[in-house]
Short mmCIF file of C-alpha atoms in Angstrom, two decimals:
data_model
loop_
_atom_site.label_atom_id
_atom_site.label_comp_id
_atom_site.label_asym_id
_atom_site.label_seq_id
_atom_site.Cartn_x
_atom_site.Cartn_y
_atom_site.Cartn_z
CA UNK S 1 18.27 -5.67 16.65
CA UNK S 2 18.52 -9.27 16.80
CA UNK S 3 14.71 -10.58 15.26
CA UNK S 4 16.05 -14.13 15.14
CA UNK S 5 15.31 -17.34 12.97
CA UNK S 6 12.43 -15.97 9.76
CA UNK S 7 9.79 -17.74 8.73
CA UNK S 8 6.66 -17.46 6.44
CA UNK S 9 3.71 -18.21 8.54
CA UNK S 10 0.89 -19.62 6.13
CA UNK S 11 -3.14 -19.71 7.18
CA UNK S 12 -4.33 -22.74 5.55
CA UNK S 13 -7.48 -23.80 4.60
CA UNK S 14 -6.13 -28.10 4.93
CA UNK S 15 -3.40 -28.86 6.46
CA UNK S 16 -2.88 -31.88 4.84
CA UNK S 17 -3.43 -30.85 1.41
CA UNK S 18 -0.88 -28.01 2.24
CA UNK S 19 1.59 -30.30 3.67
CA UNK S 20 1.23 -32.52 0.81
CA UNK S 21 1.94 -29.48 -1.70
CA UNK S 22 5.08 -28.16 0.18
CA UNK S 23 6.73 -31.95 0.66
CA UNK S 24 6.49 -32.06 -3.99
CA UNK S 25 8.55 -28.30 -3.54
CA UNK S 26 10.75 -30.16 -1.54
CA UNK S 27 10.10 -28.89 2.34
CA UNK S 28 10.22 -31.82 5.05
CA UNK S 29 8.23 -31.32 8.56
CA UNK S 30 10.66 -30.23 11.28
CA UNK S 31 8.17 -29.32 13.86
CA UNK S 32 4.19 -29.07 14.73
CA UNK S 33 1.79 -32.02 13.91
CA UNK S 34 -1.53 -32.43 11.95
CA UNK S 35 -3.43 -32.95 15.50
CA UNK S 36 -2.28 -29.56 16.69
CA UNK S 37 -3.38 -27.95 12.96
CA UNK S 38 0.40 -26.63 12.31
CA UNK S 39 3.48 -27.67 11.21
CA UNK S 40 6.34 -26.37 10.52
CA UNK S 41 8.40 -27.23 7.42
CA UNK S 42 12.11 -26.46 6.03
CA UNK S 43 13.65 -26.79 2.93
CA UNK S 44 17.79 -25.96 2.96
CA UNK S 45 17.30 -22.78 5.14
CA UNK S 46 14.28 -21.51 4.47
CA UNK S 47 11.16 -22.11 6.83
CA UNK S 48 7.25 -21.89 6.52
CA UNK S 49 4.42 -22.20 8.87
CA UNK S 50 1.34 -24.59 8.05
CA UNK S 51 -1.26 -23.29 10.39
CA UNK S 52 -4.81 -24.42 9.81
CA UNK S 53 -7.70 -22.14 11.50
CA UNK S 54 -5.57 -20.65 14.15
CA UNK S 55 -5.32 -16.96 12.68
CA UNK S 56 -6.48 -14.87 9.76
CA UNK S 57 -4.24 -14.11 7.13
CA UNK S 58 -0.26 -14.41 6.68
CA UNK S 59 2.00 -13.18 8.31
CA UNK S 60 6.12 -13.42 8.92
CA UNK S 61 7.38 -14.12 11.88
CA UNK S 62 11.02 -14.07 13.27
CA UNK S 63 11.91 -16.33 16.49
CA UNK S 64 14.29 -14.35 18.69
CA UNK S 65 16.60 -16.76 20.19
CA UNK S 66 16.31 -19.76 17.72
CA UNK S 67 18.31 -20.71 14.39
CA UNK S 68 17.16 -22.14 11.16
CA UNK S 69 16.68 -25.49 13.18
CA UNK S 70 14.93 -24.53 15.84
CA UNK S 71 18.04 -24.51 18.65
CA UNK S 72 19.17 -22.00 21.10
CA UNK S 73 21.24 -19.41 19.94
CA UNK S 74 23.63 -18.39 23.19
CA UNK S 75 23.47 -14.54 21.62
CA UNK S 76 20.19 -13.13 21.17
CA UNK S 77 17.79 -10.05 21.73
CA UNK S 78 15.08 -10.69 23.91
CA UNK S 79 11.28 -9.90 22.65
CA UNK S 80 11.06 -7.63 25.54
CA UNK S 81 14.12 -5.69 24.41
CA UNK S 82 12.81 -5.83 20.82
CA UNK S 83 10.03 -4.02 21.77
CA UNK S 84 11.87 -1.14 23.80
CA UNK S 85 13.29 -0.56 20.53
CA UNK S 86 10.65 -0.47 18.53
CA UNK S 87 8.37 1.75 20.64
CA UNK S 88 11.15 4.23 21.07
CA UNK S 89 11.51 4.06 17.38
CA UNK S 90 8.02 5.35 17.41
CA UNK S 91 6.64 1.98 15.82
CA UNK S 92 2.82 1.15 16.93
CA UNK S 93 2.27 -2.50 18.38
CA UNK S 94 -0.35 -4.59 17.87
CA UNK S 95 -0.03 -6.61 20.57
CA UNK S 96 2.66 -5.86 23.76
CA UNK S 97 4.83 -8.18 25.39
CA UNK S 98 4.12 -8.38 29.58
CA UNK S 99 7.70 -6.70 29.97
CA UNK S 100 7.40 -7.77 34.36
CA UNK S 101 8.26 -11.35 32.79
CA UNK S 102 10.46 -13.45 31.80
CA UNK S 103 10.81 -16.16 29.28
CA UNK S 104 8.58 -16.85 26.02
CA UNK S 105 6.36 -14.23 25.09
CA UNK S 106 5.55 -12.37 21.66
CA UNK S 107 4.46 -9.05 19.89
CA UNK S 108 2.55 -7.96 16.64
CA UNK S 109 3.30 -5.13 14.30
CA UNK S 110 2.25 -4.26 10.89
CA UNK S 111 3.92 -2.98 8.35
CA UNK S 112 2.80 0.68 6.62
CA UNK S 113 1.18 -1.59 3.82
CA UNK S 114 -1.11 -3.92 6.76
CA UNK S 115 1.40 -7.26 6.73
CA UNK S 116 1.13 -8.88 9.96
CA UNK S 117 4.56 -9.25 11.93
CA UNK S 118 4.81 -11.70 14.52
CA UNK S 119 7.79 -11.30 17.39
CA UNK S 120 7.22 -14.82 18.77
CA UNK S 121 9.90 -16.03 21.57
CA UNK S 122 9.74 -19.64 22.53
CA UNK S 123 12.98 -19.81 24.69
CA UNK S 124 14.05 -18.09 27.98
#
């Protein structure tokens, strides 16, 4: 299974405060803004979400059809397919993807410990 592009998504209490934090570690923004509440910062390869009052708790996420910068990869498993997978490996969703479209869409799981996943698709 192709999951796609991880991240570290990151509920945060301010945004700016958080933003502030991650630039001193060395992360840049590469996506979001402070008027939508997220953003989304990189450092080398690795990623992590800023998301202020938009979900409880952290959770990773993986971006089928997306790279470490955010552009299309031409090979990639849809979420839909994903999901196939998963439910015929007998793994419980959270939330299911509409499989009668087409497009972006997403999924949650949990792990056997209670970690969020997020399956979040952007692209077609």
């Amino acid at each position: 299974m192709k999951l796609g592009v991880f991240s570290l998504s990151l509920s945060v209490k301010d945004l700016a405060k958080s933003k502030e934090f991650y630039e001193k570690l060395g992360f840049s923004s590469m996506g979001g803004s402070m008027e939508n509440n997220y953003l989304i910062m990189k450092n080398g390869s690795t990623l992590i979400g800023l998301f202020q009052a938009m979900f409880d708790g952290n959770m990773l996420t993986f971006n089928p059809g997306w790279d470490e910068n955010a552009q299309n990869l031409e090979d990639f498993d849809d979420v839909r397919l994903i999901q196939k997978n998963l439910m015929e490996s007998g793994i419980e969703l959270e939330k299911i993807a509409d499989e009668t479209t087409t497009g972006p869409e997403h999924i949650f799981l949990k792990d056997p410990d209670g970690n969020m996943i997020l399956i979040d698709q952007h692209r077609a």
